[in-house]
GROMACS .gro file of C-alpha atoms in nm:
model
   99
    1MET     CA    1  -0.344   2.649  -1.480
    2ARG     CA    2  -0.018   2.484  -1.377
    3THR     CA    3  -0.132   2.464  -1.017
    4ALA     CA    4  -0.456   2.296  -1.119
    5PHE     CA    5  -0.261   2.044  -1.322
    6LEU     CA    6  -0.029   1.971  -1.029
    7VAL     CA    7  -0.320   1.933  -0.788
    8LEU     CA    8  -0.499   1.691  -1.021
    9THR     CA    9  -0.179   1.496  -1.078
   10LEU     CA   10  -0.111   1.468  -0.706
   11ALA     CA   11  -0.469   1.364  -0.635
   12SER     CA   12  -0.453   1.098  -0.905
   13VAL     CA   13  -0.129   0.957  -0.771
   14LEU     CA   14  -0.255   0.950  -0.412
   15ILE     CA   15  -0.578   0.779  -0.511
   16ALA     CA   16  -0.405   0.530  -0.738
   17TYR     CA   17  -0.153   0.426  -0.472
   18ASP     CA   18  -0.306   0.122  -0.311
   19PRO     CA   19  -0.066  -0.171  -0.321
   20VAL     CA   20  -0.127  -0.503  -0.153
   21PHE     CA   21   0.129  -0.535   0.126
   22VAL     CA   22   0.185  -0.911   0.098
   23LEU     CA   23   0.541  -0.921   0.230
   24ASP     CA   24   0.448  -0.715   0.535
   25LEU     CA   25   0.185  -0.970   0.633
   26LYS     CA   26   0.425  -1.255   0.558
   27ALA     CA   27   0.671  -1.106   0.807
   28LEU     CA   28   0.404  -1.111   1.077
   29VAL     CA   29   0.234  -1.449   1.036
   30PRO     CA   30   0.363  -1.735   1.251
   31TYR     CA   31   0.229  -2.023   1.043
   32ASP     CA   32   0.435  -2.183   0.768
   33MET     CA   33   0.129  -2.265   0.558
   34ASP     CA   34   0.025  -1.900   0.553
   35LYS     CA   35   0.379  -1.789   0.478
   36ARG     CA   36   0.392  -2.025   0.180
   37GLN     CA   37   0.056  -1.900   0.052
   38LEU     CA   38   0.171  -1.540   0.088
   39ASN     CA   39   0.496  -1.619  -0.089
   40ILE     CA   40   0.304  -1.769  -0.382
   41LEU     CA   41   0.066  -1.473  -0.379
   42ASN     CA   42   0.356  -1.228  -0.386
   43LYS     CA   43   0.520  -1.401  -0.682
   44ASP     CA   44   0.199  -1.434  -0.885
   45GLN     CA   45   0.217  -1.154  -1.141
   46SER     CA   46  -0.092  -1.273  -1.330
   47LEU     CA   47  -0.343  -1.177  -1.059
   48ILE     CA   48  -0.506  -0.838  -1.072
   49ARG     CA   49  -0.476  -0.627  -0.761
   50SER     CA   50  -0.833  -0.680  -0.637
   51ASP     CA   51  -0.803  -1.060  -0.659
   52LYS     CA   52  -0.470  -1.050  -0.478
   53LYS     CA   53  -0.626  -0.833  -0.207
   54LYS     CA   54  -0.916  -1.078  -0.164
   55LYS     CA   55  -0.675  -1.368  -0.116
   56LEU     CA   56  -0.467  -1.167   0.128
   57ASP     CA   57  -0.781  -1.078   0.323
   58VAL     CA   58  -0.871  -1.448   0.354
   59ILE     CA   59  -0.528  -1.521   0.501
   60LEU     CA   60  -0.549  -1.215   0.726
   61GLU     CA   61  -0.886  -1.328   0.864
   62ARG     CA   62  -0.724  -1.647   0.997
   63GLN     CA   63  -0.470  -1.454   1.201
   64ASP     CA   64  -0.486  -1.353   1.565
   65GLU     CA   65  -0.621  -1.012   1.653
   66ASN     CA   66  -0.278  -0.877   1.748
   67ILE     CA   67  -0.137  -0.972   1.406
   68LYS     CA   68  -0.431  -0.804   1.233
   69ASN     CA   69  -0.373  -0.488   1.435
   70LYS     CA   70   0.001  -0.488   1.371
   71TYR     CA   71  -0.056  -0.537   0.998
   72LYS     CA   72  -0.303  -0.249   0.995
   73GLU     CA   73  -0.047  -0.027   1.171
   74VAL     CA   74   0.225  -0.119   0.921
   75VAL     CA   75   0.000  -0.050   0.622
   76GLU     CA   76  -0.121   0.282   0.763
   77ALA     CA   77   0.238   0.389   0.836
   78LYS     CA   78   0.347   0.308   0.481
   79GLN     CA   79   0.049   0.491   0.333
   80LEU     CA   80   0.117   0.794   0.552
   81LYS     CA   81   0.483   0.796   0.451
   82TYR     CA   82   0.387   0.780   0.084
   83SER     CA   83   0.130   1.057   0.127
   84ASN     CA   84   0.385   1.283   0.298
   85THR     CA   85   0.641   1.212   0.026
   86MET     CA   86   0.393   1.304  -0.246
   87LYS     CA   87   0.292   1.622  -0.064
   88ALA     CA   88   0.658   1.723  -0.036
   89ARG     CA   89   0.710   1.655  -0.405
   90PHE     CA   90   0.403   1.858  -0.488
   91ALA     CA   91   0.529   2.149  -0.280
   92ALA     CA   92   0.870   2.128  -0.447
   93ALA     CA   93   0.709   2.122  -0.791
   94ARG     CA   94   0.491   2.419  -0.702
   95ASP     CA   95   0.797   2.611  -0.582
   96LEU     CA   96   0.980   2.518  -0.899
   97ILE     CA   97   0.713   2.675  -1.121
   98GLY     CA   98   0.697   2.977  -0.894
   99GLU     CA   99   0.347   2.961  -0.753
   0.00000   0.00000   0.00000
């Protein structure tokens, strides 16, 4: 029972983790206009995640292919790191309850 709860909790956390990596794109873009738009987007706490993602995607579409690829690499690396961290926490929790 405890293991099932831990598995469901881990799955929920992994699925729910999907931030918009605005500052990572801002660090890569060379254009001041895009940097300003990303700065505004990052500070806007009233936007829901999906709307923020749509605006980020519009800015990303204007970028060169190498910037798009680098941004994709950065996002994938952060997601992988988070996934590995959650797996380690899950294993530690499982060991803690003795299963």
